[in-house]
Structure formats: structure tokens, C-alpha cells
PDB file of C-alpha atoms in Angstrom:
ATOM      1  CA  UNK L   1      -0.714   3.661 -75.018  1.00  0.00           C
ATOM      2  CA  UNK L   2      -1.070   4.707 -71.408  1.00  0.00           C
ATOM      3  CA  UNK L   3      -4.484   5.469 -69.992  1.00  0.00           C
ATOM      4  CA  UNK L   4      -3.796   4.926 -66.314  1.00  0.00           C
ATOM      5  CA  UNK L   5      -0.834   6.887 -65.050  1.00  0.00           C
ATOM      6  CA  UNK L   6       0.612   6.702 -61.561  1.00  0.00           C
ATOM      7  CA  UNK L   7       2.480   9.807 -60.441  1.00  0.00           C
ATOM      8  CA  UNK L   8       4.710   9.350 -57.413  1.00  0.00           C
ATOM      9  CA  UNK L   9       5.984  12.189 -55.260  1.00  0.00           C
ATOM     10  CA  UNK L  10       8.957  11.366 -53.050  1.00  0.00           C
ATOM     11  CA  UNK L  11      10.762  14.622 -52.384  1.00  0.00           C
ATOM     12  CA  UNK L  12       8.723  17.693 -51.557  1.00  0.00           C
ATOM     13  CA  UNK L  13       9.825  21.078 -52.802  1.00  0.00           C
ATOM     14  CA  UNK L  14       8.861  24.147 -50.799  1.00  0.00           C
ATOM     15  CA  UNK L  15       9.881  27.786 -50.936  1.00  0.00           C
ATOM     16  CA  UNK L  16      11.228  27.928 -54.457  1.00  0.00           C
ATOM     17  CA  UNK L  17      10.401  30.741 -56.845  1.00  0.00           C
ATOM     18  CA  UNK L  18       7.525  28.688 -58.233  1.00  0.00           C
ATOM     19  CA  UNK L  19       4.144  29.216 -56.560  1.00  0.00           C
ATOM     20  CA  UNK L  20       4.086  25.481 -55.874  1.00  0.00           C
ATOM     21  CA  UNK L  21       6.219  22.448 -56.727  1.00  0.00           C
ATOM     22  CA  UNK L  22       6.123  22.421 -60.556  1.00  0.00           C
ATOM     23  CA  UNK L  23       5.586  18.674 -60.538  1.00  0.00           C
ATOM     24  CA  UNK L  24       2.347  19.219 -58.637  1.00  0.00           C
ATOM     25  CA  UNK L  25       1.428  21.943 -61.093  1.00  0.00           C
ATOM     26  CA  UNK L  26       2.051  19.643 -64.079  1.00  0.00           C
ATOM     27  CA  UNK L  27       0.153  16.760 -62.498  1.00  0.00           C
ATOM     28  CA  UNK L  28      -2.810  18.953 -61.597  1.00  0.00           C
ATOM     29  CA  UNK L  29      -3.058  20.094 -65.192  1.00  0.00           C
ATOM     30  CA  UNK L  30      -2.953  16.488 -66.317  1.00  0.00           C
ATOM     31  CA  UNK L  31      -5.908  15.617 -64.096  1.00  0.00           C
ATOM     32  CA  UNK L  32      -7.968  18.608 -65.186  1.00  0.00           C
ATOM     33  CA  UNK L  33      -7.219  18.975 -68.872  1.00  0.00           C
ATOM     34  CA  UNK L  34      -6.515  15.499 -70.240  1.00  0.00           C
ATOM     35  CA  UNK L  35      -8.499  12.284 -70.639  1.00  0.00           C
ATOM     36  CA  UNK L  36      -5.820  10.305 -68.770  1.00  0.00           C
ATOM     37  CA  UNK L  37      -6.722   8.704 -65.460  1.00  0.00           C
ATOM     38  CA  UNK L  38      -4.050   9.978 -63.136  1.00  0.00           C
ATOM     39  CA  UNK L  39      -3.447   8.634 -59.646  1.00  0.00           C
ATOM     40  CA  UNK L  40      -1.070  10.141 -57.135  1.00  0.00           C
ATOM     41  CA  UNK L  41       1.038   8.267 -54.621  1.00  0.00           C
ATOM     42  CA  UNK L  42       2.805  10.187 -51.867  1.00  0.00           C
ATOM     43  CA  UNK L  43       5.694   8.282 -50.368  1.00  0.00           C
ATOM     44  CA  UNK L  44       8.752   9.038 -48.263  1.00  0.00           C
ATOM     45  CA  UNK L  45       8.839  12.766 -47.460  1.00  0.00           C
ATOM     46  CA  UNK L  46       6.271  13.335 -50.216  1.00  0.00           C
ATOM     47  CA  UNK L  47       3.594  12.429 -47.637  1.00  0.00           C
ATOM     48  CA  UNK L  48       3.979  15.951 -46.264  1.00  0.00           C
ATOM     49  CA  UNK L  49       2.089  17.265 -49.268  1.00  0.00           C
ATOM     50  CA  UNK L  50      -1.155  15.812 -47.889  1.00  0.00           C
ATOM     51  CA  UNK L  51      -0.900  17.528 -44.516  1.00  0.00           C
ATOM     52  CA  UNK L  52      -3.644  20.044 -43.843  1.00  0.00           C
ATOM     53  CA  UNK L  53      -3.053  23.517 -42.383  1.00  0.00           C
ATOM     54  CA  UNK L  54       0.072  24.107 -44.458  1.00  0.00           C
ATOM     55  CA  UNK L  55       1.025  27.750 -44.752  1.00  0.00           C
ATOM     56  CA  UNK L  56       3.636  28.770 -47.279  1.00  0.00           C
ATOM     57  CA  UNK L  57       5.252  32.168 -47.050  1.00  0.00           C
ATOM     58  CA  UNK L  58       8.569  33.301 -48.432  1.00  0.00           C
ATOM     59  CA  UNK L  59       9.714  36.873 -47.995  1.00  0.00           C
ATOM     60  CA  UNK L  60      12.766  38.475 -49.523  1.00  0.00           C
ATOM     61  CA  UNK L  61      13.454  42.152 -48.844  1.00  0.00           C
ATOM     62  CA  UNK L  62      10.075  42.304 -47.178  1.00  0.00           C
ATOM     63  CA  UNK L  63       8.241  41.212 -50.310  1.00  0.00           C
ATOM     64  CA  UNK L  64       6.191  38.049 -50.456  1.00  0.00           C
ATOM     65  CA  UNK L  65       7.525  35.765 -53.188  1.00  0.00           C
ATOM     66  CA  UNK L  66       4.632  33.308 -52.881  1.00  0.00           C
ATOM     67  CA  UNK L  67       1.948  35.638 -54.196  1.00  0.00           C
ATOM     68  CA  UNK L  68      -0.508  32.899 -55.088  1.00  0.00           C
ATOM     69  CA  UNK L  69      -1.253  31.848 -51.497  1.00  0.00           C
ATOM     70  CA  UNK L  70      -1.437  28.190 -52.458  1.00  0.00           C
ATOM     71  CA  UNK L  71      -0.123  25.012 -50.900  1.00  0.00           C
ATOM     72  CA  UNK L  72       0.621  21.474 -52.067  1.00  0.00           C
ATOM     73  CA  UNK L  73      -2.466  20.274 -50.185  1.00  0.00           C
ATOM     74  CA  UNK L  74      -4.671  22.647 -52.164  1.00  0.00           C
ATOM     75  CA  UNK L  75      -3.268  21.253 -55.395  1.00  0.00           C
ATOM     76  CA  UNK L  76      -3.978  17.710 -54.186  1.00  0.00           C
ATOM     77  CA  UNK L  77      -7.544  18.689 -53.307  1.00  0.00           C
ATOM     78  CA  UNK L  78      -7.877  20.179 -56.801  1.00  0.00           C
ATOM     79  CA  UNK L  79      -6.684  16.912 -58.314  1.00  0.00           C
ATOM     80  CA  UNK L  80      -9.198  14.899 -56.301  1.00  0.00           C
ATOM     81  CA  UNK L  81     -11.965  17.270 -57.402  1.00  0.00           C
ATOM     82  CA  UNK L  82     -10.978  16.294 -60.950  1.00  0.00           C
ATOM     83  CA  UNK L  83     -11.227  12.593 -60.301  1.00  0.00           C
ATOM     84  CA  UNK L  84      -7.689  11.718 -59.245  1.00  0.00           C
ATOM     85  CA  UNK L  85      -7.129   9.270 -56.413  1.00  0.00           C
ATOM     86  CA  UNK L  86      -4.484  10.386 -53.947  1.00  0.00           C
ATOM     87  CA  UNK L  87      -2.800   7.809 -51.742  1.00  0.00           C
ATOM     88  CA  UNK L  88      -0.181   8.063 -49.011  1.00  0.00           C
ATOM     89  CA  UNK L  89       2.012   5.337 -47.616  1.00  0.00           C
ATOM     90  CA  UNK L  90       0.937   4.688 -44.043  1.00  0.00           C
ATOM     91  CA  UNK L  91       4.353   3.696 -42.707  1.00  0.00           C
ATOM     92  CA  UNK L  92       5.925   6.838 -44.126  1.00  0.00           C
ATOM     93  CA  UNK L  93       3.373   8.968 -42.297  1.00  0.00           C
ATOM     94  CA  UNK L  94       4.120   7.190 -39.039  1.00  0.00           C
ATOM     95  CA  UNK L  95       7.862   7.617 -39.500  1.00  0.00           C
ATOM     96  CA  UNK L  96       7.324  11.369 -39.661  1.00  0.00           C
ATOM     97  CA  UNK L  97       5.067  11.571 -36.632  1.00  0.00           C
ATOM     98  CA  UNK L  98       1.997  12.211 -38.741  1.00  0.00           C
ATOM     99  CA  UNK L  99      -1.343  10.528 -38.256  1.00  0.00           C
ATOM    100  CA  UNK L 100      -4.429  10.297 -40.475  1.00  0.00           C
ATOM    101  CA  UNK L 101      -6.061  13.200 -38.673  1.00  0.00           C
ATOM    102  CA  UNK L 102      -3.320  15.474 -39.957  1.00  0.00           C
ATOM    103  CA  UNK L 103      -4.281  14.867 -43.593  1.00  0.00           C
ATOM    104  CA  UNK L 104      -6.687  16.643 -45.893  1.00  0.00           C
ATOM    105  CA  UNK L 105      -9.975  14.894 -46.628  1.00  0.00           C
ATOM    106  CA  UNK L 106     -10.132  12.305 -49.350  1.00  0.00           C
ATOM    107  CA  UNK L 107      -6.587  10.987 -49.145  1.00  0.00           C
ATOM    108  CA  UNK L 108      -6.382   7.192 -49.001  1.00  0.00           C
ATOM    109  CA  UNK L 109      -3.834   5.343 -46.913  1.00  0.00           C
ATOM    110  CA  UNK L 110      -2.082   2.255 -48.207  1.00  0.00           C
ATOM    111  CA  UNK L 111       0.580   0.045 -46.681  1.00  0.00           C
ATOM    112  CA  UNK L 112       4.084  -0.104 -48.085  1.00  0.00           C
ATOM    113  CA  UNK L 113       3.421  -3.649 -49.257  1.00  0.00           C
ATOM    114  CA  UNK L 114       0.760  -2.401 -51.692  1.00  0.00           C
ATOM    115  CA  UNK L 115       3.096  -0.151 -53.672  1.00  0.00           C
ATOM    116  CA  UNK L 116       4.262  -2.865 -56.075  1.00  0.00           C
ATOM    117  CA  UNK L 117       0.688  -3.883 -56.878  1.00  0.00           C
ATOM    118  CA  UNK L 118      -0.242  -0.255 -57.466  1.00  0.00           C
ATOM    119  CA  UNK L 119       2.635   0.116 -59.927  1.00  0.00           C
ATOM    120  CA  UNK L 120       1.499  -3.047 -61.725  1.00  0.00           C
ATOM    121  CA  UNK L 121      -2.033  -1.706 -62.043  1.00  0.00           C
ATOM    122  CA  UNK L 122      -0.957   1.354 -64.002  1.00  0.00           C
ATOM    123  CA  UNK L 123       0.227   1.628 -67.608  1.00  0.00           C
ATOM    124  CA  UNK L 124       2.852   4.261 -66.843  1.00  0.00           C
ATOM    125  CA  UNK L 125       4.615   5.470 -63.737  1.00  0.00           C
ATOM    126  CA  UNK L 126       6.211   8.856 -63.283  1.00  0.00           C
ATOM    127  CA  UNK L 127       8.390   9.391 -60.233  1.00  0.00           C
ATOM    128  CA  UNK L 128       9.010  13.028 -59.518  1.00  0.00           C
TER     129      UNK L 128
ATOM    130  CA  UNK P   1       9.569 -13.346 -59.277  1.00  0.00           C
ATOM    131  CA  UNK P   2       8.177 -13.009 -62.794  1.00  0.00           C
ATOM    132  CA  UNK P   3       4.488 -13.651 -63.205  1.00  0.00           C
ATOM    133  CA  UNK P   4       2.604 -14.148 -66.473  1.00  0.00           C
ATOM    134  CA  UNK P   5       1.451 -10.569 -66.184  1.00  0.00           C
ATOM    135  CA  UNK P   6       4.944  -9.116 -65.770  1.00  0.00           C
ATOM    136  CA  UNK P   7       6.286 -11.317 -68.567  1.00  0.00           C
ATOM    137  CA  UNK P   8       3.597  -9.955 -70.894  1.00  0.00           C
ATOM    138  CA  UNK P   9       4.459  -6.429 -69.949  1.00  0.00           C
ATOM    139  CA  UNK P  10       8.222  -6.870 -70.337  1.00  0.00           C
ATOM    140  CA  UNK P  11       7.880  -8.543 -73.733  1.00  0.00           C
ATOM    141  CA  UNK P  12       5.676  -5.759 -75.079  1.00  0.00           C
ATOM    142  CA  UNK P  13       7.289  -4.162 -78.127  1.00  0.00           C
ATOM    143  CA  UNK P  14       8.495  -0.680 -77.306  1.00  0.00           C
ATOM    144  CA  UNK P  15       8.225   1.701 -80.237  1.00  0.00           C
ATOM    145  CA  UNK P  16       7.912   5.031 -78.498  1.00  0.00           C
ATOM    146  CA  UNK P  17       9.609   6.318 -75.348  1.00  0.00           C
ATOM    147  CA  UNK P  18       8.904   9.550 -73.522  1.00  0.00           C
ATOM    148  CA  UNK P  19      11.562  11.040 -71.297  1.00  0.00           C
ATOM    149  CA  UNK P  20      10.833  13.816 -68.831  1.00  0.00           C
ATOM    150  CA  UNK P  21      13.751  15.929 -67.724  1.00  0.00           C
ATOM    151  CA  UNK P  22      13.772  18.864 -65.341  1.00  0.00           C
ATOM    152  CA  UNK P  23      17.438  19.348 -64.501  1.00  0.00           C
ATOM    153  CA  UNK P  24      19.887  21.702 -66.155  1.00  0.00           C
ATOM    154  CA  UNK P  25      23.344  20.928 -67.364  1.00  0.00           C
ATOM    155  CA  UNK P  26      26.820  20.866 -65.820  1.00  0.00           C
ATOM    156  CA  UNK P  27      25.891  20.207 -62.178  1.00  0.00           C
ATOM    157  CA  UNK P  28      23.837  17.057 -62.682  1.00  0.00           C
ATOM    158  CA  UNK P  29      24.142  13.713 -64.400  1.00  0.00           C
ATOM    159  CA  UNK P  30      20.519  13.569 -65.546  1.00  0.00           C
ATOM    160  CA  UNK P  31      20.973  15.451 -68.863  1.00  0.00           C
ATOM    161  CA  UNK P  32      23.880  13.267 -69.974  1.00  0.00           C
ATOM    162  CA  UNK P  33      21.900  10.178 -68.983  1.00  0.00           C
ATOM    163  CA  UNK P  34      18.974  11.333 -71.111  1.00  0.00           C
ATOM    164  CA  UNK P  35      21.222  12.090 -74.085  1.00  0.00           C
ATOM    165  CA  UNK P  36      22.952   8.711 -73.886  1.00  0.00           C
ATOM    166  CA  UNK P  37      19.634   6.889 -73.600  1.00  0.00           C
ATOM    167  CA  UNK P  38      18.231   8.890 -76.496  1.00  0.00           C
ATOM    168  CA  UNK P  39      21.170   7.980 -78.697  1.00  0.00           C
ATOM    169  CA  UNK P  40      20.750   4.255 -78.015  1.00  0.00           C
ATOM    170  CA  UNK P  41      16.980   4.327 -78.453  1.00  0.00           C
ATOM    171  CA  UNK P  42      17.225   6.145 -81.793  1.00  0.00           C
ATOM    172  CA  UNK P  43      19.817   3.616 -82.947  1.00  0.00           C
ATOM    173  CA  UNK P  44      17.289   0.874 -82.222  1.00  0.00           C
ATOM    174  CA  UNK P  45      14.609   2.598 -84.257  1.00  0.00           C
ATOM    175  CA  UNK P  46      12.631   3.714 -81.238  1.00  0.00           C
ATOM    176  CA  UNK P  47      10.880   7.055 -81.415  1.00  0.00           C
ATOM    177  CA  UNK P  48      11.864   9.376 -78.584  1.00  0.00           C
ATOM    178  CA  UNK P  49       9.983  12.325 -77.148  1.00  0.00           C
ATOM    179  CA  UNK P  50      11.827  14.451 -74.631  1.00  0.00           C
ATOM    180  CA  UNK P  51       9.810  16.878 -72.585  1.00  0.00           C
ATOM    181  CA  UNK P  52      12.152  19.348 -70.900  1.00  0.00           C
ATOM    182  CA  UNK P  53      10.933  21.657 -68.197  1.00  0.00           C
ATOM    183  CA  UNK P  54      12.214  23.775 -65.348  1.00  0.00           C
ATOM    184  CA  UNK P  55      16.021  24.110 -65.556  1.00  0.00           C
ATOM    185  CA  UNK P  56      16.160  21.666 -68.459  1.00  0.00           C
ATOM    186  CA  UNK P  57      14.857  24.371 -70.814  1.00  0.00           C
ATOM    187  CA  UNK P  58      18.305  25.941 -70.629  1.00  0.00           C
ATOM    188  CA  UNK P  59      19.874  22.844 -72.204  1.00  0.00           C
ATOM    189  CA  UNK P  60      18.628  23.986 -75.603  1.00  0.00           C
ATOM    190  CA  UNK P  61      19.623  27.631 -75.317  1.00  0.00           C
ATOM    191  CA  UNK P  62      21.094  28.350 -78.754  1.00  0.00           C
ATOM    192  CA  UNK P  63      23.529  30.922 -77.374  1.00  0.00           C
ATOM    193  CA  UNK P  64      25.759  28.369 -75.679  1.00  0.00           C
ATOM    194  CA  UNK P  65      29.396  28.533 -76.718  1.00  0.00           C
ATOM    195  CA  UNK P  66      32.574  26.701 -75.929  1.00  0.00           C
ATOM    196  CA  UNK P  67      34.662  28.607 -73.479  1.00  0.00           C
ATOM    197  CA  UNK P  68      38.401  28.528 -72.943  1.00  0.00           C
ATOM    198  CA  UNK P  69      39.649  27.048 -69.711  1.00  0.00           C
ATOM    199  CA  UNK P  70      41.883  29.070 -67.389  1.00  0.00           C
ATOM    200  CA  UNK P  71      45.491  28.856 -68.671  1.00  0.00           C
ATOM    201  CA  UNK P  72      46.829  27.466 -65.416  1.00  0.00           C
ATOM    202  CA  UNK P  73      44.470  24.473 -65.596  1.00  0.00           C
ATOM    203  CA  UNK P  74      44.744  23.635 -69.280  1.00  0.00           C
ATOM    204  CA  UNK P  75      47.363  20.980 -68.668  1.00  0.00           C
ATOM    205  CA  UNK P  76      44.940  18.996 -66.570  1.00  0.00           C
ATOM    206  CA  UNK P  77      41.532  19.771 -68.087  1.00  0.00           C
ATOM    207  CA  UNK P  78      42.337  20.749 -71.665  1.00  0.00           C
ATOM    208  CA  UNK P  79      41.848  23.987 -73.599  1.00  0.00           C
ATOM    209  CA  UNK P  80      38.072  24.001 -73.656  1.00  0.00           C
ATOM    210  CA  UNK P  81      35.066  21.751 -73.162  1.00  0.00           C
ATOM    211  CA  UNK P  82      31.954  21.060 -75.158  1.00  0.00           C
ATOM    212  CA  UNK P  83      28.533  22.442 -74.298  1.00  0.00           C
ATOM    213  CA  UNK P  84      25.431  20.333 -73.996  1.00  0.00           C
ATOM    214  CA  UNK P  85      23.395  22.049 -76.723  1.00  0.00           C
ATOM    215  CA  UNK P  86      25.804  20.833 -79.381  1.00  0.00           C
ATOM    216  CA  UNK P  87      24.943  17.217 -78.582  1.00  0.00           C
ATOM    217  CA  UNK P  88      21.200  17.841 -78.530  1.00  0.00           C
ATOM    218  CA  UNK P  89      21.520  19.487 -81.937  1.00  0.00           C
ATOM    219  CA  UNK P  90      23.387  16.443 -83.230  1.00  0.00           C
ATOM    220  CA  UNK P  91      20.780  14.057 -81.832  1.00  0.00           C
ATOM    221  CA  UNK P  92      17.980  16.073 -83.428  1.00  0.00           C
ATOM    222  CA  UNK P  93      19.829  15.857 -86.736  1.00  0.00           C
ATOM    223  CA  UNK P  94      20.462  12.137 -86.219  1.00  0.00           C
ATOM    224  CA  UNK P  95      16.726  11.792 -85.795  1.00  0.00           C
ATOM    225  CA  UNK P  96      16.298  12.821 -89.433  1.00  0.00           C
ATOM    226  CA  UNK P  97      17.961   9.604 -90.548  1.00  0.00           C
ATOM    227  CA  UNK P  98      17.237   7.101 -87.802  1.00  0.00           C
ATOM    228  CA  UNK P  99      14.108   7.264 -85.712  1.00  0.00           C
ATOM    229  CA  UNK P 100      12.321  10.446 -84.808  1.00  0.00           C
ATOM    230  CA  UNK P 101      13.340  12.608 -81.883  1.00  0.00           C
ATOM    231  CA  UNK P 102      11.085  15.407 -80.696  1.00  0.00           C
ATOM    232  CA  UNK P 103      12.490  17.724 -78.055  1.00  0.00           C
ATOM    233  CA  UNK P 104       9.906  19.978 -76.479  1.00  0.00           C
ATOM    234  CA  UNK P 105      10.638  22.664 -73.911  1.00  0.00           C
ATOM    235  CA  UNK P 106       7.965  23.980 -71.576  1.00  0.00           C
ATOM    236  CA  UNK P 107       6.959  27.494 -72.600  1.00  0.00           C
ATOM    237  CA  UNK P 108       6.222  28.613 -69.040  1.00  0.00           C
ATOM    238  CA  UNK P 109       9.629  27.476 -67.799  1.00  0.00           C
ATOM    239  CA  UNK P 110      11.385  29.026 -70.811  1.00  0.00           C
ATOM    240  CA  UNK P 111       9.619  32.339 -70.309  1.00  0.00           C
ATOM    241  CA  UNK P 112      10.488  32.638 -66.638  1.00  0.00           C
ATOM    242  CA  UNK P 113      14.139  31.934 -67.456  1.00  0.00           C
ATOM    243  CA  UNK P 114      14.242  34.335 -70.412  1.00  0.00           C
ATOM    244  CA  UNK P 115      15.158  31.638 -72.920  1.00  0.00           C
ATOM    245  CA  UNK P 116      11.940  31.282 -74.914  1.00  0.00           C
ATOM    246  CA  UNK P 117      13.370  33.274 -77.832  1.00  0.00           C
ATOM    247  CA  UNK P 118      16.751  31.572 -77.536  1.00  0.00           C
ATOM    248  CA  UNK P 119      15.776  27.988 -78.268  1.00  0.00           C
ATOM    249  CA  UNK P 120      17.832  26.048 -80.805  1.00  0.00           C
ATOM    250  CA  UNK P 121      16.475  25.210 -84.237  1.00  0.00           C
ATOM    251  CA  UNK P 122      14.588  21.954 -84.154  1.00  0.00           C
ATOM    252  CA  UNK P 123      13.402  22.379 -80.596  1.00  0.00           C
ATOM    253  CA  UNK P 124       9.685  22.938 -80.109  1.00  0.00           C
ATOM    254  CA  UNK P 125       8.469  25.301 -77.433  1.00  0.00           C
ATOM    255  CA  UNK P 126       5.404  23.526 -76.110  1.00  0.00           C
ATOM    256  CA  UNK P 127       2.968  23.222 -73.262  1.00  0.00           C
ATOM    257  CA  UNK P 128       2.067  20.912 -70.411  1.00  0.00           C
ATOM    258  CA  UNK P 129      -0.568  19.513 -72.747  1.00  0.00           C
ATOM    259  CA  UNK P 130       2.267  18.143 -74.865  1.00  0.00           C
ATOM    260  CA  UNK P 131       3.696  16.419 -71.795  1.00  0.00           C
ATOM    261  CA  UNK P 132       0.507  14.498 -71.127  1.00  0.00           C
ATOM    262  CA  UNK P 133       0.046  13.630 -74.806  1.00  0.00           C
ATOM    263  CA  UNK P 134       3.590  12.259 -74.824  1.00  0.00           C
ATOM    264  CA  UNK P 135       2.829  10.233 -71.682  1.00  0.00           C
ATOM    265  CA  UNK P 136      -0.446   8.956 -73.103  1.00  0.00           C
ATOM    266  CA  UNK P 137       1.106   7.865 -76.396  1.00  0.00           C
ATOM    267  CA  UNK P 138       4.302   6.303 -75.070  1.00  0.00           C
ATOM    268  CA  UNK P 139       5.028   2.635 -74.567  1.00  0.00           C
ATOM    269  CA  UNK P 140       7.479   3.569 -71.824  1.00  0.00           C
ATOM    270  CA  UNK P 141       7.847   6.733 -69.767  1.00  0.00           C
ATOM    271  CA  UNK P 142      11.095   7.611 -68.049  1.00  0.00           C
ATOM    272  CA  UNK P 143      10.976  10.535 -65.643  1.00  0.00           C
ATOM    273  CA  UNK P 144      14.171  11.745 -64.038  1.00  0.00           C
ATOM    274  CA  UNK P 145      13.400  13.370 -60.691  1.00  0.00           C
ATOM    275  CA  UNK P 146      14.601  16.902 -60.092  1.00  0.00           C
ATOM    276  CA  UNK P 147      17.094  15.925 -57.415  1.00  0.00           C
ATOM    277  CA  UNK P 148      19.045  13.547 -59.648  1.00  0.00           C
TER     278      UNK P 148
END
């Protein structure tokens, strides 16, 4: 039985026909509607999801495809409101020229060396 | 290096495995990987739950058929090739006599692809709630990322 689930995002998906990356959607539902304790780890390019001031717009034939006006960061904030801890890998932020001030509130930074321990601390790990 | 903790975890008896699959067939290796793993797990008496979403909901479209290959290529690739749904159907049937296989497709993903009413017999059209119940009840969870 898994009570503590670690969900890892590595590859961000933007500008698809979904209002937001469906993996974020599924994880957000897990945090809000289930008794599982879900933690999120953003690594590699997945760290971009925690950047504030994201604006997603996709127009085809003049029509906005992204009707919902949402962003990955808003989904992460929603998850944290529902008790999820969201962590980013510090070195992966640095590699992309991002600093802590670029992130939404509430996101924790961990070093790369802590990833293995984090995996050990959870019953199940899902890598999207 | 193995520690006592990791040894305990690795020696834990696995009775139930959940696999999460989001990729469709033909252009990716993920579906065949999931089917091969499922076959071996069922053979070992391990219960398998597959939760298929996004493009993976098309894997269980019941309207799949074998198609003939172009005549000029038949010498090198044969007359026709099998479709993925046939193997899922066989695994679901195998599950009747070995260990249980549940294959659930996400209703939202099936609706947006127009395949909700085209799902094969034996496949359950379910919800994201089913995903998290599968995760919560599994001894092992295997998620195949979308880019695989």
C-alpha cells in the first residue's frame, strides 16, 4: 500500500491542446480528491513549471486554444493549497539561469544530492 | 550500496503492480513494453492494473483492423501486420485464468479523442480517481513518461 507518493516532473509540456500538462492535471486531482500524501519534485526542465509570471497563449486561426487561462504554476499553487509539498532541484534552476526569486511562493529548493533520499522516503514514485 | 532499509524494500513481496501509460501505439515503444511486462507479471501470479490515458486510450479502440501492406513492399515487410488491440484483448482473456488484469482508460481522454464508445470489451472506462486508487493499492507503480 502506498500512502506517500512522490511525483516527479522532468519534461514540461506547453502549448498542447490540453489546458495544461495532463500530468499536472492528474496530480492536482490526486492532491485534492484523495487521501494520499502527494509530493512533487521538479527536476531537469521540469523546474520551469515553478516559475512565476508564466503566460500561456496559443492561437490558431485567430482563436485562442488555451481558453482556461491557466498555467503550470497555478496548478502547483493549487497542489500546495491542498497540502502537497513542491520541491525543485537547485542545480537545475541554476543551469537554466533561474534563481529563487523567479519562483512562485511556497516552493522548496533541494540539492541534487537529496533526490535519492527523497525517493527512499516515499512508498511510490511516479516519473512523468 | 544496499542498506538494511533498501534490502527490506527490495525483498517485499509484490502482489499488485500498477502501470501508467500515456503513449499511443505504432510510433513508440512504451505500449509494447507495457504489454510484455504485463504478460510476465500475470504469468507470475501478480495482479496488474493498467491505467491508460491521453493517447494510450486509442490502444483499446475496438475498431482496429489488420491492414494489407502495399504490394511493392510485401516481399520485405509481409502481407499485413497485427494491431495492438488484439494483444490487449488476449492479455485480458489470459487474466481470466492466471492473475487478474484490469485495463482502465481515462474517460476524459477517451471523450476528447472520440473513442469512449469504441472501447474493447473488457476495458473499463474510468476516472482519475481510479488512477490514484490503483497507485494507493499497488506494491509497485511503473509510470512510463509521455516522451518514451
